[in-house]
PDB file of C-alpha atoms in Angstrom:
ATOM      1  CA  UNK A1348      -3.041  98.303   0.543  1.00  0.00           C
ATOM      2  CA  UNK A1349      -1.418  99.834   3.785  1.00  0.00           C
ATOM      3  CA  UNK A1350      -1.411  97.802   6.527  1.00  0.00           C
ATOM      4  CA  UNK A1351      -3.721  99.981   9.001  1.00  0.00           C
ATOM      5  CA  UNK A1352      -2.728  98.992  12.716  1.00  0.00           C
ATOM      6  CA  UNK A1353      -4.567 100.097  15.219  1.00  0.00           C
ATOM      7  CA  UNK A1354      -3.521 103.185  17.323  1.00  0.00           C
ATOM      8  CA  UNK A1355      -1.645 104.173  14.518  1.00  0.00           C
ATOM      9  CA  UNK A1356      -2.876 106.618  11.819  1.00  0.00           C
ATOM     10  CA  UNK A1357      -3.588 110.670  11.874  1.00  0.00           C
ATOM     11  CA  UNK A1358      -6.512 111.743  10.586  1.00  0.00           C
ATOM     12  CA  UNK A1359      -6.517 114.861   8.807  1.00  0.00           C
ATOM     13  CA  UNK A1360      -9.894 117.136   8.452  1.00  0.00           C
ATOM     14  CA  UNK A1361      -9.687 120.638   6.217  1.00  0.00           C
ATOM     15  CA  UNK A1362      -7.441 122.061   3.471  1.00  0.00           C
ATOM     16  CA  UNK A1363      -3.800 123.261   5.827  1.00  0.00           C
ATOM     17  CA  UNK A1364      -1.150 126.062   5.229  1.00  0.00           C
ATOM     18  CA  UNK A1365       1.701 123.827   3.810  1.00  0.00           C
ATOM     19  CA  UNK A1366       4.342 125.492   6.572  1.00  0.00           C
ATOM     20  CA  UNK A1367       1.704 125.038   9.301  1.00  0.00           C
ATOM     21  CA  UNK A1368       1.577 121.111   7.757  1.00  0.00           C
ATOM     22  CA  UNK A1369       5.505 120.358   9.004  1.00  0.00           C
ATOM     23  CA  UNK A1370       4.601 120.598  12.070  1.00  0.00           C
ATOM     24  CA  UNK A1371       3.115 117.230  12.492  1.00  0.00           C
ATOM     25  CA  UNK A1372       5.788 115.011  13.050  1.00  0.00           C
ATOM     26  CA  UNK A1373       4.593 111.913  10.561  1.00  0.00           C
ATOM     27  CA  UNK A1374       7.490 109.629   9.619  1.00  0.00           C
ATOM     28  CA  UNK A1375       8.160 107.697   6.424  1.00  0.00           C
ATOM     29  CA  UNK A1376       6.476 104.607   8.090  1.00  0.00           C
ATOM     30  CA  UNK A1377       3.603 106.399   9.040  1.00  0.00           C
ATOM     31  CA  UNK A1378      -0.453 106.494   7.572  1.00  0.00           C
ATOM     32  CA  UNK A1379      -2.421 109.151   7.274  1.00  0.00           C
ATOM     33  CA  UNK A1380      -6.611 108.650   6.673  1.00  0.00           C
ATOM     34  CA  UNK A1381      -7.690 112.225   5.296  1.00  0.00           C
ATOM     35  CA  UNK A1382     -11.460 113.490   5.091  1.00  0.00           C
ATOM     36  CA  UNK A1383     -12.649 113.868   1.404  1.00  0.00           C
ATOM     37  CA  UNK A1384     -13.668 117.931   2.281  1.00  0.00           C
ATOM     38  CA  UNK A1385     -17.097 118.442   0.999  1.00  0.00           C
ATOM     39  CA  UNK A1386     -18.405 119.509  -0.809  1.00  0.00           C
ATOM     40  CA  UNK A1387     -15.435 120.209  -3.288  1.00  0.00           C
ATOM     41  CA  UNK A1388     -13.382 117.675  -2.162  1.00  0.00           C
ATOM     42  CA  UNK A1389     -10.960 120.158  -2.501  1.00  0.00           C
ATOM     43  CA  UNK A1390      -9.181 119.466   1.305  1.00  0.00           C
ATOM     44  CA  UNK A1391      -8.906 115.886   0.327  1.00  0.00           C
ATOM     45  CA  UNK A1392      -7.107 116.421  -2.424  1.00  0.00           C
ATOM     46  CA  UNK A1393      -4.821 118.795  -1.563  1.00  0.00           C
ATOM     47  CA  UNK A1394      -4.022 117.845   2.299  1.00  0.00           C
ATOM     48  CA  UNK A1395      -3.317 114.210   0.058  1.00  0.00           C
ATOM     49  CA  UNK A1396      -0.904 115.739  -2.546  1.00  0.00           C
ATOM     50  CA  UNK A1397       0.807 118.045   0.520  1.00  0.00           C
ATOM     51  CA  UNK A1398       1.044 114.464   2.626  1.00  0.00           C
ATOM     52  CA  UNK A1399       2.629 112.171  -0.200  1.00  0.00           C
ATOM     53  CA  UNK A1400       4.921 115.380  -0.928  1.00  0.00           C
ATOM     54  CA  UNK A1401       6.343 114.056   2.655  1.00  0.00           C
ATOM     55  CA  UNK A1402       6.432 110.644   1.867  1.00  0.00           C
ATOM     56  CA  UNK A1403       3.408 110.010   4.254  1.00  0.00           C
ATOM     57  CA  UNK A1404       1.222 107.395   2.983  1.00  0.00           C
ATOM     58  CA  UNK A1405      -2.283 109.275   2.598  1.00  0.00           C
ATOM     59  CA  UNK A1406      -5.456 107.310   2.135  1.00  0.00           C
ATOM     60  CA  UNK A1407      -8.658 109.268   1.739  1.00  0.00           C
ATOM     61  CA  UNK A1408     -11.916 108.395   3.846  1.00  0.00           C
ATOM     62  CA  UNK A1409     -15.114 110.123   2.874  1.00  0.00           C
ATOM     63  CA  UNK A1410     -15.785 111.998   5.837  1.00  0.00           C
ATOM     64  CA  UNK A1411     -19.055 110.382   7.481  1.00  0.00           C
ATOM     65  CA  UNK A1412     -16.455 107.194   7.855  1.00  0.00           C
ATOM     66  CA  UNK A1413     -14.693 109.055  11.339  1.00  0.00           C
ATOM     67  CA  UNK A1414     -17.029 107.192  13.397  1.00  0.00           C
ATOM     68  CA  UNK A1415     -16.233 104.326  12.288  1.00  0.00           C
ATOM     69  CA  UNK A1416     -12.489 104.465  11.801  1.00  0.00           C
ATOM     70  CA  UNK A1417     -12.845 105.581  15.810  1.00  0.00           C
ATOM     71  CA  UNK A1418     -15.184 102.568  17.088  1.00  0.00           C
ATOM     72  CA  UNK A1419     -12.386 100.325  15.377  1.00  0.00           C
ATOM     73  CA  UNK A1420      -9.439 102.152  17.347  1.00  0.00           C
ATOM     74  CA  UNK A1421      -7.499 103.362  14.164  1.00  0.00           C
ATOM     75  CA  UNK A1422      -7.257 106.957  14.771  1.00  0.00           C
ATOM     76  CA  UNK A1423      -4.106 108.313  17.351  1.00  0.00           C
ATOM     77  CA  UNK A1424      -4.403 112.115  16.488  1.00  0.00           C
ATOM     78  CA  UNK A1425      -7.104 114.120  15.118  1.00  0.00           C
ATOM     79  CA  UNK A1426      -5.342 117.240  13.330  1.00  0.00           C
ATOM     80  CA  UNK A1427      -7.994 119.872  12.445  1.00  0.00           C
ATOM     81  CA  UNK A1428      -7.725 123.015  10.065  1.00  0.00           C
ATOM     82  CA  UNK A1429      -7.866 126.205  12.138  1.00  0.00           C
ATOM     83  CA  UNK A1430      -8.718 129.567  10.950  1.00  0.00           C
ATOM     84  CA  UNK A1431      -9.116 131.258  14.360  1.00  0.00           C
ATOM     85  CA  UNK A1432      -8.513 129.895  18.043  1.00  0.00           C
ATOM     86  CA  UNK A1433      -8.783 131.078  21.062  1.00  0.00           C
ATOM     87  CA  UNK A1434      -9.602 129.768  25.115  1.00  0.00           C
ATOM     88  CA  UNK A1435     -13.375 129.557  24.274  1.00  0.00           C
ATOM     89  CA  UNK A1436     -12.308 127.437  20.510  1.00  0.00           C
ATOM     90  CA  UNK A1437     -11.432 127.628  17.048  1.00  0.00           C
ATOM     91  CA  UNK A1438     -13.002 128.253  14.334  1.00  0.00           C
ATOM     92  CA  UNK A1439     -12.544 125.317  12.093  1.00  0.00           C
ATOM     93  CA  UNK A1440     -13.395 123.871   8.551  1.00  0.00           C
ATOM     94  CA  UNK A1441     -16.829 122.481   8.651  1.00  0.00           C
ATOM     95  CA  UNK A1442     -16.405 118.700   9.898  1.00  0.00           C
ATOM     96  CA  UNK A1443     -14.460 119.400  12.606  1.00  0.00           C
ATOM     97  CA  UNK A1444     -16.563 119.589  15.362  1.00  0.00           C
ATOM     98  CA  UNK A1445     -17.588 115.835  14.605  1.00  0.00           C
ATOM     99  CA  UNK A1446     -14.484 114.705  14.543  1.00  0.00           C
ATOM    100  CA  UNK A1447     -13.593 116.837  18.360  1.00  0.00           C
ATOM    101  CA  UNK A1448     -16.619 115.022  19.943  1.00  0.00           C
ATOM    102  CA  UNK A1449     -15.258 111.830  18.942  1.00  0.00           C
ATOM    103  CA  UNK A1450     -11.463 112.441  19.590  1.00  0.00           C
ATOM    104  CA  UNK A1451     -13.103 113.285  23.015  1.00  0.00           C
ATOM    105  CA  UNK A1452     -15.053 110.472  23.540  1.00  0.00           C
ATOM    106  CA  UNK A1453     -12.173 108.604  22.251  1.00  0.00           C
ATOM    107  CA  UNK A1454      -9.228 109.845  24.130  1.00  0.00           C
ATOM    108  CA  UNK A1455      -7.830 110.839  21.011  1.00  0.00           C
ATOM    109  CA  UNK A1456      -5.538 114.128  21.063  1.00  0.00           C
ATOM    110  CA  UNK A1457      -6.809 116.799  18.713  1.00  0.00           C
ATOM    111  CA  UNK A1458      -4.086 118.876  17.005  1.00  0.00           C
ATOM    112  CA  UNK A1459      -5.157 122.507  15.089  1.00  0.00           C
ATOM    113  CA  UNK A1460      -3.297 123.887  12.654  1.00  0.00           C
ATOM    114  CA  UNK A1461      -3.278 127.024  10.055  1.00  0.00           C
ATOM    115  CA  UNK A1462      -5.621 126.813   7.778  1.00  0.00           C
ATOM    116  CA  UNK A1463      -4.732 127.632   4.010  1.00  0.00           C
ATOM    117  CA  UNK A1464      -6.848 129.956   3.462  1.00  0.00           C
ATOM    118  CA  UNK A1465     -10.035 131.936   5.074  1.00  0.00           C
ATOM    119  CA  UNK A1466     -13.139 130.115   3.704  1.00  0.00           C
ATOM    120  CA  UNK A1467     -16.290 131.763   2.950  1.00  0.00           C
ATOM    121  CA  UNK A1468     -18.783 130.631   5.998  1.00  0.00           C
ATOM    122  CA  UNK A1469     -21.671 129.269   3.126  1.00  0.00           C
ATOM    123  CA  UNK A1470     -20.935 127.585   0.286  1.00  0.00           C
ATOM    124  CA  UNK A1471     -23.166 127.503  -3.232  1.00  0.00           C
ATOM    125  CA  UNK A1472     -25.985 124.667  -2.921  1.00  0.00           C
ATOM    126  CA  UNK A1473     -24.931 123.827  -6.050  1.00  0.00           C
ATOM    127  CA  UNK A1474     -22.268 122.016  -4.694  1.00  0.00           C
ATOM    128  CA  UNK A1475     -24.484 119.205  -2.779  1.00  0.00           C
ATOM    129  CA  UNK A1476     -27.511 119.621  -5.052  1.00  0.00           C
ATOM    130  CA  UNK A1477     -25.559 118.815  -8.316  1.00  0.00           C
ATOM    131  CA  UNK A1478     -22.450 115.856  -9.341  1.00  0.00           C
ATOM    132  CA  UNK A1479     -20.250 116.912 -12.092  1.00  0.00           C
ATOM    133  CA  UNK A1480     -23.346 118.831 -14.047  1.00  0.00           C
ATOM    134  CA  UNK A1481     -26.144 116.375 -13.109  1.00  0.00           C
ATOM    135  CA  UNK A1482     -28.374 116.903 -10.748  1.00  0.00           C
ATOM    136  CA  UNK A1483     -28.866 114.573  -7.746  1.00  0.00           C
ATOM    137  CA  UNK A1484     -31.576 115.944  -5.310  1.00  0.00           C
ATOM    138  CA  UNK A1485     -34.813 116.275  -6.624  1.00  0.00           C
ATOM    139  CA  UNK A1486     -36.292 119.622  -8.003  1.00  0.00           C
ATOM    140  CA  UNK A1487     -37.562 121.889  -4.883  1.00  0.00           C
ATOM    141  CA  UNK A1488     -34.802 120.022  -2.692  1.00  0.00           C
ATOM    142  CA  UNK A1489     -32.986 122.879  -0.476  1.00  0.00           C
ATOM    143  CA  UNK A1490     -29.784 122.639   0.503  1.00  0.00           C
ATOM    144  CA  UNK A1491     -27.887 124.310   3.645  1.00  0.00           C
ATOM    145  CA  UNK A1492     -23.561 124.393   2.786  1.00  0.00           C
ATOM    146  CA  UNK A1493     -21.869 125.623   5.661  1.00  0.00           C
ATOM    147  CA  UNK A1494     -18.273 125.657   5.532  1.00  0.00           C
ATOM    148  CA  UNK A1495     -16.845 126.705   8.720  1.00  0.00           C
ATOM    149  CA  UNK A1496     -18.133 125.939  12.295  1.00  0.00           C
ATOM    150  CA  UNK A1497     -17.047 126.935  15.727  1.00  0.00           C
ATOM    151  CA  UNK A1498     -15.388 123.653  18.154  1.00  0.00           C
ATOM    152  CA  UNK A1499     -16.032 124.518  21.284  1.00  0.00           C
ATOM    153  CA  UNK A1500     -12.885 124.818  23.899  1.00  0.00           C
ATOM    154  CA  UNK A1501     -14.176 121.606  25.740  1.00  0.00           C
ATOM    155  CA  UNK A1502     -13.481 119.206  23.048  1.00  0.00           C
ATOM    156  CA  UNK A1503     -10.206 120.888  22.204  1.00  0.00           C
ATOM    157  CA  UNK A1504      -8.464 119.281  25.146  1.00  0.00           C
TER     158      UNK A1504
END
């Protein structure tokens, strides 16, 4: 298990453009905590794969851990997937803004960079609703899958 020391770890939120990914200066030595993505878990995996490509050492979180990973002072950078900025915010995969509140509260540095692709702003119930073909909510349970959401310029800086 990686030694985790605090101060010293990135934490990665959304699925990023592989080009837009070198930017981040991460060395060998370095950790990386990454947020699972619901609900596909697709950003996980794939901001993982894109971060061991490096040789970064990735370890995934699920992403209601943040808060906690924060309160313990393990986070130095928050680097957020960005499909659209601008001076009033960005419009970022859905568990960003979380994760800008507490970088803020934090005095943590939030990064944004390209996103991989253009998500769709709902996702299918399904996704929350169901676990690999079973279903886990009740029947007559709703469910609400938004998968972008606007950060607002104040917690951007």
């Amino acid at each position: 298990m990686p030694d985790y020391k605090p101060k010293s770890i990135c934490l990665f939120q959304g699925s990023f453009d592989q080009e837009a990914l070198k930017k981040i200066k991460l060395t060998k030595s370095e950790h990386a905590f990454v947020c699972e993505g619901r609900p596909s878990l697709e950003a996980g995996r794939k901001t993982s794969g894109l971060l061991l490509k490096n040789a970064v050492t990735a370890t995934m979180i699920t992403d209601n851990m943040a808060g906690f990973l924060f309160f313990k002072g393990m986070v130095k950078e928050v680097v957020l997937a960005c499909q659209y900025a601008d001076n009033k915010g960005a419009l970022c995969d859905i568990g960003a803004l979380i994760l800008a509140v507490l970088a803020k509260k934090h005095k943590v540095t939030v990064k944004l960079l390209a996103a991989e692709h253009k998500a769709r702003f709902l996702g299918d119930p399904q996704a929350i609703l169901n676990f690999e073909g079973q279903r886990m909510a009740p029947k007559g349970t709703h469910a609400y899958v938004p998968l972008v959401e606007w950060v607002p310029a104040r917690y951007l800086k």
